[in-house]
């Protein structure tokens, strides 16, 4: 009460007005940042609510239903003949998952919406990464041989089967995943002439028009390469999760510098205003300026950061540099010339005693060679798996007809918008 009496009526009105405006901003930010996982106002039930992904799941299943009647044995395809005159080879490694299989949704969403001409420009490879391929629940589904260009097993790709069986038996998932990824990369490189190799996990869905923005982005990057306006790069990311794109601790000096600059700017503006206008001298006293600079401005700065980086600095549509905090390996496109060296590097890590997950190894190789990593915004793919190793959970609760809620551990908010 005594502190309030130390201010004039005009000053108290201004302080009260600021409090009202701040509360309104607080309410707005609470609503506006509900889908921002980097914000304190993030609401999981809102942010992780599937919208477009549910539509794409339904469309993909409907698409495959027309190919799920007649069965063509996998062995009838000539796996030695090269597939030429394609723009992109898509490699999908699929395993028997403990909670739910999403392979049909992945393949269906990839092909649904493609024109016949676009489909002819794609080589689709599917590696059944099980020692006994018949153990995979989807292996004998008719649609597999009807829509996939090459259905590969370990016998077809000259895999180290005794090693793989040992890894499966000992549950050394990281090592096996590296071998599987390498085998799928090699299959695209050795048996197609595609200048681009896209590697997908078997639990994603794509935007219906994924092909055009992907190829347009690759053409643009190629043009940048020719003009030397882009550094040597490793991949184009088609999926990212905003979860790891928040305010980074390593940038705290930058944040502190701008915050101090904001406080000093407010102080300079207040002092300048009262020196030029005598009518403001009674209002902009030193005590009142202290309230503004040490109270109001820091409160606004705090609200700015609490609202989340994705809200305050949303990624504009297009191609972005994402050398840090890009997650995960759901959808990556590699230039052909990088594939052999990446394959060798993965084999090296598969041979070490303590191997790492696929995405970690890829990032390590990029860092060692100072390769840039690029990403398309908004995400062209969504992770819809029932689980992710990032969360280390064995079971999830879900509601509705599609089990996608568990995918929130690795989830793209931009895909759903």
Short mmCIF file of C-alpha atoms in Angstrom, two decimals:
data_model
loop_
_atom_site.label_atom_id
_atom_site.label_comp_id
_atom_site.label_asym_id
_atom_site.label_seq_id
_atom_site.Cartn_x
_atom_site.Cartn_y
_atom_site.Cartn_z
CA UNK A 1 0.00 0.00 0.00
CA UNK A 2 2.80 2.37 0.91
CA UNK A 3 4.58 1.55 -2.35
CA UNK A 4 1.46 2.35 -4.34
CA UNK A 5 1.14 5.75 -2.65
CA UNK A 6 4.66 6.62 -3.77
CA UNK A 7 3.37 6.81 -7.35
CA UNK A 8 1.11 9.46 -8.78
CA UNK A 9 -2.42 8.69 -9.92
CA UNK A 10 -1.32 8.72 -13.55
CA UNK A 11 1.51 6.31 -12.84
CA UNK A 12 -0.80 3.93 -10.96
CA UNK A 13 -3.23 4.00 -13.90
CA UNK A 14 -0.43 3.13 -16.30
CA UNK A 15 0.75 0.28 -14.08
CA UNK A 16 -2.79 -1.05 -13.74
CA UNK A 17 -3.28 -0.81 -17.50
CA UNK A 18 -0.09 -2.77 -18.08
CA UNK A 19 -1.22 -5.49 -15.68
CA UNK A 20 -4.54 -5.82 -17.54
CA UNK A 21 -2.83 -5.93 -20.93
CA UNK A 22 -0.29 -8.44 -19.63
CA UNK A 23 -3.02 -10.73 -18.33
CA UNK A 24 -4.74 -10.56 -21.72
CA UNK A 25 -1.44 -11.41 -23.42
CA UNK A 26 -0.98 -14.27 -20.98
CA UNK A 27 -4.41 -15.64 -21.88
CA UNK A 28 -3.68 -15.25 -25.60
CA UNK A 29 -0.32 -17.00 -25.33
CA UNK A 30 -1.88 -19.83 -23.34
CA UNK A 31 -4.23 -20.48 -26.26
CA UNK A 32 -1.90 -19.61 -29.13
CA UNK A 33 0.99 -21.82 -27.93
CA UNK A 34 -1.10 -24.84 -27.06
CA UNK A 35 0.41 -26.79 -30.00
CA UNK A 36 3.99 -25.61 -29.44
CA UNK A 37 6.01 -28.32 -27.60
CA UNK A 38 8.74 -25.76 -26.85
CA UNK A 39 6.30 -23.59 -24.86
CA UNK A 40 5.34 -23.76 -21.21
CA UNK A 41 1.75 -23.39 -22.43
CA UNK A 42 1.95 -26.56 -24.50
CA UNK A 43 -1.10 -28.78 -24.10
CA UNK A 44 -0.35 -32.40 -25.12
CA UNK A 45 -3.99 -33.25 -25.76
CA UNK A 46 -4.14 -30.39 -28.27
CA UNK A 47 -0.64 -30.58 -29.74
CA UNK A 48 -0.60 -34.34 -30.24
CA UNK A 49 -4.13 -34.55 -31.59
CA UNK A 50 -4.00 -36.26 -35.01
CA UNK A 51 -5.91 -34.50 -37.75
CA UNK A 52 -4.46 -34.71 -41.24
CA UNK A 53 -2.60 -37.91 -40.41
CA UNK A 54 -5.89 -39.71 -39.74
CA UNK A 55 -7.16 -38.66 -43.14
CA UNK A 56 -3.97 -39.88 -44.79
CA UNK A 57 -4.19 -43.23 -42.99
CA UNK A 58 -7.73 -43.75 -44.25
CA UNK A 59 -6.76 -42.72 -47.79
CA UNK A 60 -3.72 -45.00 -47.83
CA UNK A 61 -5.67 -48.03 -46.67
CA UNK A 62 -8.40 -47.33 -49.20
CA UNK A 63 -5.78 -47.00 -51.96
CA UNK A 64 -4.17 -50.36 -51.13
CA UNK A 65 -7.52 -52.12 -50.90
CA UNK A 66 -7.72 -52.15 -54.70
CA UNK A 67 -4.40 -54.05 -54.87
CA UNK A 68 -5.14 -56.50 -52.08
CA UNK A 69 -7.05 -59.18 -53.98
CA UNK A 70 -4.74 -61.09 -56.32
CA UNK A 71 -1.38 -62.31 -55.07
CA UNK A 72 1.80 -62.34 -57.17
CA UNK A 73 4.62 -64.40 -55.61
CA UNK A 74 7.61 -62.25 -54.69
CA UNK A 75 10.02 -64.62 -56.38
CA UNK A 76 8.64 -63.90 -59.85
CA UNK A 77 10.33 -60.49 -59.98
CA UNK A 78 13.79 -60.24 -61.52
CA UNK A 79 15.79 -58.80 -58.64
CA UNK A 80 19.02 -58.63 -60.63
CA UNK A 81 17.75 -56.43 -63.47
CA UNK A 82 18.47 -52.73 -62.83
CA UNK A 83 15.67 -50.20 -62.66
CA UNK A 84 16.73 -47.29 -64.85
CA UNK A 85 15.38 -43.89 -65.79
CA UNK A 86 14.03 -43.11 -62.34
CA UNK A 87 14.40 -39.90 -60.36
CA UNK A 88 14.36 -41.38 -56.91
CA UNK A 89 14.78 -44.76 -55.24
CA UNK A 90 12.81 -45.21 -52.03
CA UNK A 91 14.15 -47.73 -49.55
CA UNK A 92 11.96 -48.92 -46.69
CA UNK A 93 13.28 -51.28 -44.03
CA UNK A 94 10.46 -53.08 -42.26
CA UNK A 95 10.49 -55.35 -39.23
CA UNK A 96 7.86 -57.14 -37.18
CA UNK A 97 6.85 -54.54 -34.61
CA UNK A 98 5.57 -55.50 -31.14
CA UNK A 99 2.59 -53.16 -30.98
CA UNK A 100 1.33 -52.42 -34.46
CA UNK A 101 2.32 -52.69 -38.13
CA UNK A 102 2.06 -49.45 -40.13
CA UNK A 103 3.76 -50.58 -43.33
CA UNK A 104 0.54 -50.54 -45.34
CA UNK A 105 -0.07 -46.92 -44.33
CA UNK A 106 3.47 -45.94 -45.27
CA UNK A 107 3.40 -47.51 -48.73
CA UNK A 108 -0.21 -46.54 -49.42
CA UNK A 109 0.33 -42.89 -48.56
CA UNK A 110 3.49 -42.80 -50.70
CA UNK A 111 1.70 -44.04 -53.80
CA UNK A 112 -1.73 -42.53 -53.28
CA UNK A 113 -1.99 -39.33 -55.28
CA UNK A 114 0.92 -40.02 -57.65
CA UNK A 115 0.22 -39.59 -61.33
CA UNK A 116 1.20 -42.51 -63.61
CA UNK A 117 4.15 -40.46 -64.88
CA UNK A 118 5.35 -39.74 -61.35
CA UNK A 119 5.01 -43.39 -60.34
CA UNK A 120 7.21 -44.41 -63.29
CA UNK A 121 9.94 -42.07 -61.97
CA UNK A 122 10.11 -43.94 -58.65
CA UNK A 123 11.77 -47.23 -57.72
CA UNK A 124 10.23 -48.57 -54.51
CA UNK A 125 12.31 -51.11 -52.56
CA UNK A 126 11.04 -52.93 -49.49
CA UNK A 127 13.50 -54.86 -47.33
CA UNK A 128 11.83 -57.45 -45.08
CA UNK A 129 14.37 -57.29 -42.26
CA UNK A 130 13.49 -60.61 -40.61
CA UNK A 131 15.69 -63.73 -40.72
CA UNK A 132 12.56 -65.60 -41.71
CA UNK A 133 10.58 -63.17 -43.90
CA UNK A 134 7.38 -65.15 -43.37
CA UNK A 135 7.47 -64.00 -39.73
CA UNK A 136 6.64 -60.49 -40.89
CA UNK A 137 2.85 -60.04 -40.66
CA UNK A 138 2.68 -58.17 -43.98
CA UNK A 139 4.94 -60.38 -46.09
CA UNK A 140 2.17 -62.43 -47.69
CA UNK A 141 -0.33 -59.62 -48.15
CA UNK A 142 -1.25 -59.40 -51.86
CA UNK A 143 -0.72 -55.64 -52.09
CA UNK A 144 2.99 -55.98 -51.26
CA UNK A 145 3.98 -57.68 -54.51
CA UNK A 146 1.38 -55.73 -56.48
CA UNK A 147 2.64 -52.21 -55.70
CA UNK A 148 6.27 -52.58 -54.56
CA UNK A 149 8.91 -52.73 -57.30
CA UNK A 150 11.30 -54.93 -55.33
CA UNK A 151 10.44 -56.96 -52.24
CA UNK A 152 13.83 -57.90 -50.80
CA UNK A 153 14.81 -60.40 -48.14
CA UNK A 154 18.18 -61.08 -46.60
CA UNK A 155 18.75 -63.77 -49.22
CA UNK A 156 18.37 -61.19 -51.99
CA UNK A 157 20.83 -58.63 -50.63
CA UNK A 158 23.68 -60.93 -49.60
CA UNK A 159 23.22 -60.13 -45.92
CA UNK A 160 25.47 -61.54 -43.16
CA UNK A 161 22.68 -63.80 -41.95
CA UNK A 162 24.54 -65.55 -39.15
CA UNK A 163 25.48 -62.13 -37.75
CA UNK A 164 21.92 -60.89 -38.07
CA UNK A 165 20.49 -63.94 -36.30
CA UNK A 166 22.95 -63.42 -33.47
CA UNK A 167 21.99 -59.76 -33.19
CA UNK A 168 18.30 -60.66 -33.12
CA UNK A 169 18.91 -63.33 -30.51
CA UNK A 170 20.88 -60.92 -28.31
CA UNK A 171 18.47 -58.03 -28.98
CA UNK A 172 21.26 -55.77 -30.30
CA UNK A 173 18.82 -53.54 -32.14
CA UNK A 174 21.22 -50.70 -32.92
CA UNK A 175 23.72 -52.96 -34.69
CA UNK A 176 21.05 -54.74 -36.68
CA UNK A 177 19.38 -51.45 -37.66
CA UNK A 178 22.67 -50.13 -39.04
CA UNK A 179 23.16 -53.26 -41.13
CA UNK A 180 19.58 -53.10 -42.41
CA UNK A 181 19.89 -49.43 -43.32
CA UNK A 182 23.16 -50.08 -45.14
CA UNK A 183 21.66 -53.00 -47.08
CA UNK A 184 18.71 -50.88 -48.20
CA UNK A 185 21.00 -48.00 -49.22
CA UNK A 186 23.20 -50.38 -51.20
CA UNK A 187 20.20 -51.94 -52.98
CA UNK A 188 19.07 -48.54 -54.25
CA UNK A 189 22.59 -47.59 -55.27
CA UNK A 190 23.50 -50.87 -56.96
CA UNK A 191 20.25 -51.64 -58.77
CA UNK A 192 18.91 -48.25 -59.89
CA UNK A 193 20.31 -45.18 -61.60
CA UNK A 194 18.36 -42.83 -59.33
CA UNK A 195 20.24 -39.60 -58.50
CA UNK A 196 18.39 -39.48 -55.15
CA UNK A 197 17.91 -42.16 -52.50
CA UNK A 198 15.08 -41.67 -50.04
CA UNK A 199 15.16 -43.74 -46.87
CA UNK A 200 11.92 -44.13 -44.93
CA UNK A 201 10.97 -45.88 -41.75
CA UNK A 202 8.00 -48.23 -41.95
CA UNK A 203 5.71 -46.24 -39.66
CA UNK A 204 5.18 -42.92 -41.43
CA UNK A 205 2.51 -41.41 -43.63
CA UNK A 206 3.15 -38.77 -46.28
CA UNK A 207 1.31 -35.73 -47.51
CA UNK A 208 -0.75 -36.59 -50.56
CA UNK A 209 1.36 -34.26 -52.74
CA UNK A 210 4.75 -35.16 -51.25
CA UNK A 211 6.40 -35.86 -54.63
CA UNK A 212 6.19 -32.40 -56.19
CA UNK A 213 7.58 -30.34 -53.26
CA UNK A 214 10.29 -32.95 -52.69
CA UNK A 215 11.53 -32.91 -56.27
CA UNK A 216 11.13 -29.13 -56.48
CA UNK A 217 13.29 -28.76 -53.35
CA UNK A 218 15.93 -31.13 -54.73
CA UNK A 219 16.00 -29.21 -58.03
CA UNK A 220 16.44 -25.96 -56.15
CA UNK A 221 19.26 -27.35 -54.02
CA UNK A 222 20.95 -28.65 -57.18
CA UNK A 223 20.74 -25.16 -58.61
CA UNK A 224 22.28 -23.77 -55.43
CA UNK A 225 25.08 -26.33 -55.75
CA UNK A 226 25.84 -25.20 -59.28
CA UNK A 227 25.97 -21.58 -58.15
CA UNK A 228 28.07 -22.40 -55.05
CA UNK A 229 25.52 -20.81 -52.72
CA UNK A 230 25.17 -23.92 -50.53
CA UNK A 231 27.80 -25.87 -48.63
CA UNK A 232 28.42 -29.57 -49.16
CA UNK A 233 25.30 -31.23 -47.77
CA UNK A 234 24.34 -34.75 -46.74
CA UNK A 235 20.58 -35.03 -46.86
CA UNK A 236 17.23 -33.31 -47.24
CA UNK A 237 14.98 -33.97 -44.28
CA UNK A 238 11.30 -34.57 -45.06
CA UNK A 239 10.28 -35.02 -41.42
CA UNK A 240 11.23 -33.11 -38.30
CA UNK A 241 9.70 -32.73 -34.88
CA UNK A 242 9.35 -29.30 -33.33
CA UNK A 243 9.96 -30.88 -29.94
CA UNK A 244 13.71 -30.29 -30.22
CA UNK A 245 13.60 -26.86 -31.88
CA UNK A 246 13.16 -24.79 -28.72
CA UNK A 247 15.37 -22.18 -27.10
CA UNK A 248 18.81 -23.78 -27.01
CA UNK A 249 20.99 -23.59 -23.92
CA UNK A 250 24.11 -23.05 -26.05
CA UNK A 251 22.63 -19.77 -27.31
CA UNK A 252 22.07 -18.27 -23.86
CA UNK A 253 24.56 -15.46 -24.48
CA UNK A 254 22.57 -14.32 -27.50
CA UNK A 255 19.31 -14.41 -25.56
CA UNK A 256 20.86 -12.54 -22.64
CA UNK A 257 22.35 -9.92 -24.94
CA UNK A 258 19.05 -9.17 -26.65
CA UNK A 259 17.25 -9.09 -23.30
CA UNK A 260 19.70 -6.58 -21.86
CA UNK A 261 19.42 -4.55 -25.06
CA UNK A 262 15.62 -4.46 -24.67
CA UNK A 263 15.87 -3.22 -21.09
CA UNK A 264 18.44 -0.56 -22.00
CA UNK A 265 16.35 0.55 -24.98
CA UNK A 266 13.34 1.04 -22.74
CA UNK A 267 15.44 3.06 -20.30
CA UNK A 268 16.95 5.24 -23.06
CA UNK A 269 13.54 5.78 -24.64
CA UNK A 270 12.03 6.84 -21.32
CA UNK A 271 14.86 9.22 -20.43
CA UNK A 272 14.84 10.72 -23.93
CA UNK A 273 11.06 11.22 -23.90
CA UNK A 274 11.00 13.06 -20.58
CA UNK A 275 13.92 15.28 -21.57
CA UNK A 276 12.12 16.40 -24.72
CA UNK A 277 8.63 16.77 -23.33
CA UNK A 278 8.17 18.52 -20.03
CA UNK A 279 4.68 17.05 -19.61
CA UNK A 280 6.21 13.59 -19.21
CA UNK A 281 8.67 14.48 -16.47
CA UNK A 282 6.11 13.99 -13.74
CA UNK A 283 5.25 10.55 -15.10
CA UNK A 284 8.60 9.17 -16.23
CA UNK A 285 10.34 9.56 -12.90
CA UNK A 286 13.37 7.47 -12.02
CA UNK A 287 11.23 5.26 -9.78
CA UNK A 288 8.63 4.72 -12.51
CA UNK A 289 11.30 4.01 -15.12
CA UNK A 290 12.77 1.43 -12.73
CA UNK A 291 9.37 -0.30 -12.60
CA UNK A 292 9.23 -0.32 -16.41
CA UNK A 293 12.82 -1.47 -17.00
CA UNK A 294 13.13 -3.92 -14.11
CA UNK A 295 9.53 -5.11 -13.97
CA UNK A 296 7.43 -4.62 -17.09
CA UNK A 297 10.10 -5.25 -19.73
CA UNK A 298 11.51 -8.40 -18.07
CA UNK A 299 7.93 -9.67 -17.66
CA UNK A 300 7.34 -9.23 -21.41
CA UNK A 301 10.67 -10.87 -22.20
CA UNK A 302 9.76 -13.82 -19.97
CA UNK A 303 6.40 -14.18 -21.73
CA UNK A 304 8.18 -14.07 -25.09
CA UNK A 305 10.40 -17.01 -24.16
CA UNK A 306 7.67 -18.93 -22.35
CA UNK A 307 5.49 -18.75 -25.46
CA UNK A 308 7.99 -20.99 -27.22
CA UNK A 309 10.42 -20.61 -30.06
CA UNK A 310 8.19 -22.35 -32.60
CA UNK A 311 5.43 -19.83 -31.86
CA UNK A 312 7.65 -16.76 -31.88
CA UNK A 313 9.88 -17.85 -34.77
CA UNK A 314 7.84 -20.25 -36.93
CA UNK A 315 9.62 -21.86 -39.85
CA UNK A 316 8.48 -20.40 -43.13
CA UNK A 317 7.61 -22.78 -45.96
CA UNK A 318 10.71 -23.76 -47.91
CA UNK A 319 14.16 -25.22 -47.35
CA UNK A 320 15.96 -24.58 -44.07
CA UNK A 321 19.37 -25.36 -42.63
CA UNK A 322 18.95 -27.87 -39.77
CA UNK A 323 22.42 -28.92 -38.67
CA UNK A 324 21.33 -29.26 -35.05
CA UNK A 325 18.30 -30.66 -33.28
CA UNK A 326 16.88 -32.35 -36.37
CA UNK A 327 15.03 -35.52 -35.43
CA UNK A 328 14.83 -38.24 -36.53
CA UNK A 329 15.43 -40.68 -39.44
CA UNK A 330 11.79 -41.10 -40.52
CA UNK A 331 12.37 -39.57 -43.94
CA UNK A 332 15.75 -38.55 -45.42
CA UNK A 333 16.80 -38.00 -49.04
CA UNK A 334 20.49 -38.52 -49.86
CA UNK A 335 22.29 -37.51 -53.08
CA UNK A 336 23.54 -40.60 -54.86
CA UNK A 337 27.22 -39.71 -54.54
CA UNK A 338 27.02 -39.75 -50.72
CA UNK A 339 25.55 -43.25 -50.48
CA UNK A 340 28.72 -45.42 -50.81
CA UNK A 341 30.66 -43.51 -48.16
CA UNK A 342 27.69 -43.39 -45.79
CA UNK A 343 27.22 -47.13 -46.28
CA UNK A 344 30.86 -47.78 -45.36
CA UNK A 345 30.57 -45.57 -42.29
CA UNK A 346 27.49 -47.45 -41.12
CA UNK A 347 29.30 -50.76 -41.49
CA UNK A 348 32.13 -49.40 -39.35
CA UNK A 349 29.69 -48.49 -36.59
CA UNK A 350 27.91 -51.82 -36.89
CA UNK A 351 31.26 -53.50 -36.18
CA UNK A 352 32.09 -51.52 -33.01
CA UNK A 353 31.19 -52.92 -29.61
CA UNK A 354 28.85 -50.13 -28.52
CA UNK A 355 27.01 -49.01 -31.62
CA UNK A 356 24.56 -46.12 -31.89
CA UNK A 357 21.10 -45.69 -33.42
CA UNK A 358 20.92 -45.01 -37.15
CA UNK A 359 20.05 -41.32 -36.86
CA UNK A 360 22.87 -40.74 -34.37
CA UNK A 361 25.42 -42.37 -36.69
CA UNK A 362 24.22 -40.30 -39.64
CA UNK A 363 24.53 -37.08 -37.64
CA UNK A 364 27.98 -38.07 -36.37
CA UNK A 365 29.23 -38.65 -39.91
CA UNK A 366 27.78 -35.31 -41.01
CA UNK A 367 29.49 -33.51 -38.12
CA UNK A 368 32.83 -35.21 -38.79
CA UNK A 369 32.73 -34.10 -42.43
CA UNK A 370 31.04 -30.74 -41.78
CA UNK A 371 28.15 -31.58 -44.07
CA UNK A 372 25.13 -29.32 -43.95
CA UNK A 373 21.74 -30.87 -43.35
CA UNK A 374 18.66 -29.37 -44.94
CA UNK A 375 14.97 -29.70 -44.13
CA UNK A 376 11.71 -28.99 -45.93
CA UNK A 377 9.08 -27.03 -44.04
CA UNK A 378 6.34 -27.91 -43.37
CA UNK A 379 7.03 -31.60 -42.84
CA UNK A 380 5.99 -33.80 -45.72
CA UNK A 381 5.77 -36.86 -43.47
CA UNK A 382 4.32 -37.82 -40.12
CA UNK A 383 5.38 -40.52 -37.69
CA UNK A 384 2.36 -42.64 -36.79
CA UNK A 385 4.03 -45.59 -35.11
CA UNK A 386 2.62 -46.93 -31.87
CA UNK A 387 5.95 -46.35 -30.15
CA UNK A 388 9.38 -44.81 -30.50
CA UNK A 389 12.69 -45.81 -28.94
CA UNK A 390 13.12 -42.12 -28.10
CA UNK A 391 10.58 -42.58 -25.30
CA UNK A 392 11.65 -46.08 -24.25
CA UNK A 393 8.06 -47.16 -23.61
CA UNK A 394 6.75 -50.67 -24.12
CA UNK A 395 3.04 -49.85 -24.32
CA UNK A 396 0.77 -46.91 -25.04
CA UNK A 397 -2.86 -46.07 -24.47
CA UNK A 398 -4.82 -44.91 -27.50
CA UNK A 399 -8.31 -43.85 -28.42
CA UNK A 400 -10.23 -43.89 -31.68
CA UNK A 401 -9.92 -46.12 -34.72
CA UNK A 402 -6.22 -45.39 -35.37
CA UNK A 403 -3.39 -46.02 -32.94
CA UNK A 404 -1.37 -42.89 -33.53
CA UNK A 405 -1.38 -41.20 -30.13
CA UNK A 406 1.72 -43.10 -29.04
CA UNK A 407 3.64 -41.46 -31.87
CA UNK A 408 3.72 -38.19 -29.94
CA UNK A 409 7.24 -38.99 -28.80
CA UNK A 410 8.32 -38.15 -32.36
CA UNK A 411 5.56 -35.99 -33.84
CA UNK A 412 5.38 -33.20 -36.41
CA UNK A 413 2.94 -30.44 -35.55
CA UNK A 414 3.43 -28.75 -38.93
CA UNK A 415 2.21 -31.86 -40.76
CA UNK A 416 -1.17 -31.65 -39.05
CA UNK A 417 -1.78 -27.97 -39.84
#
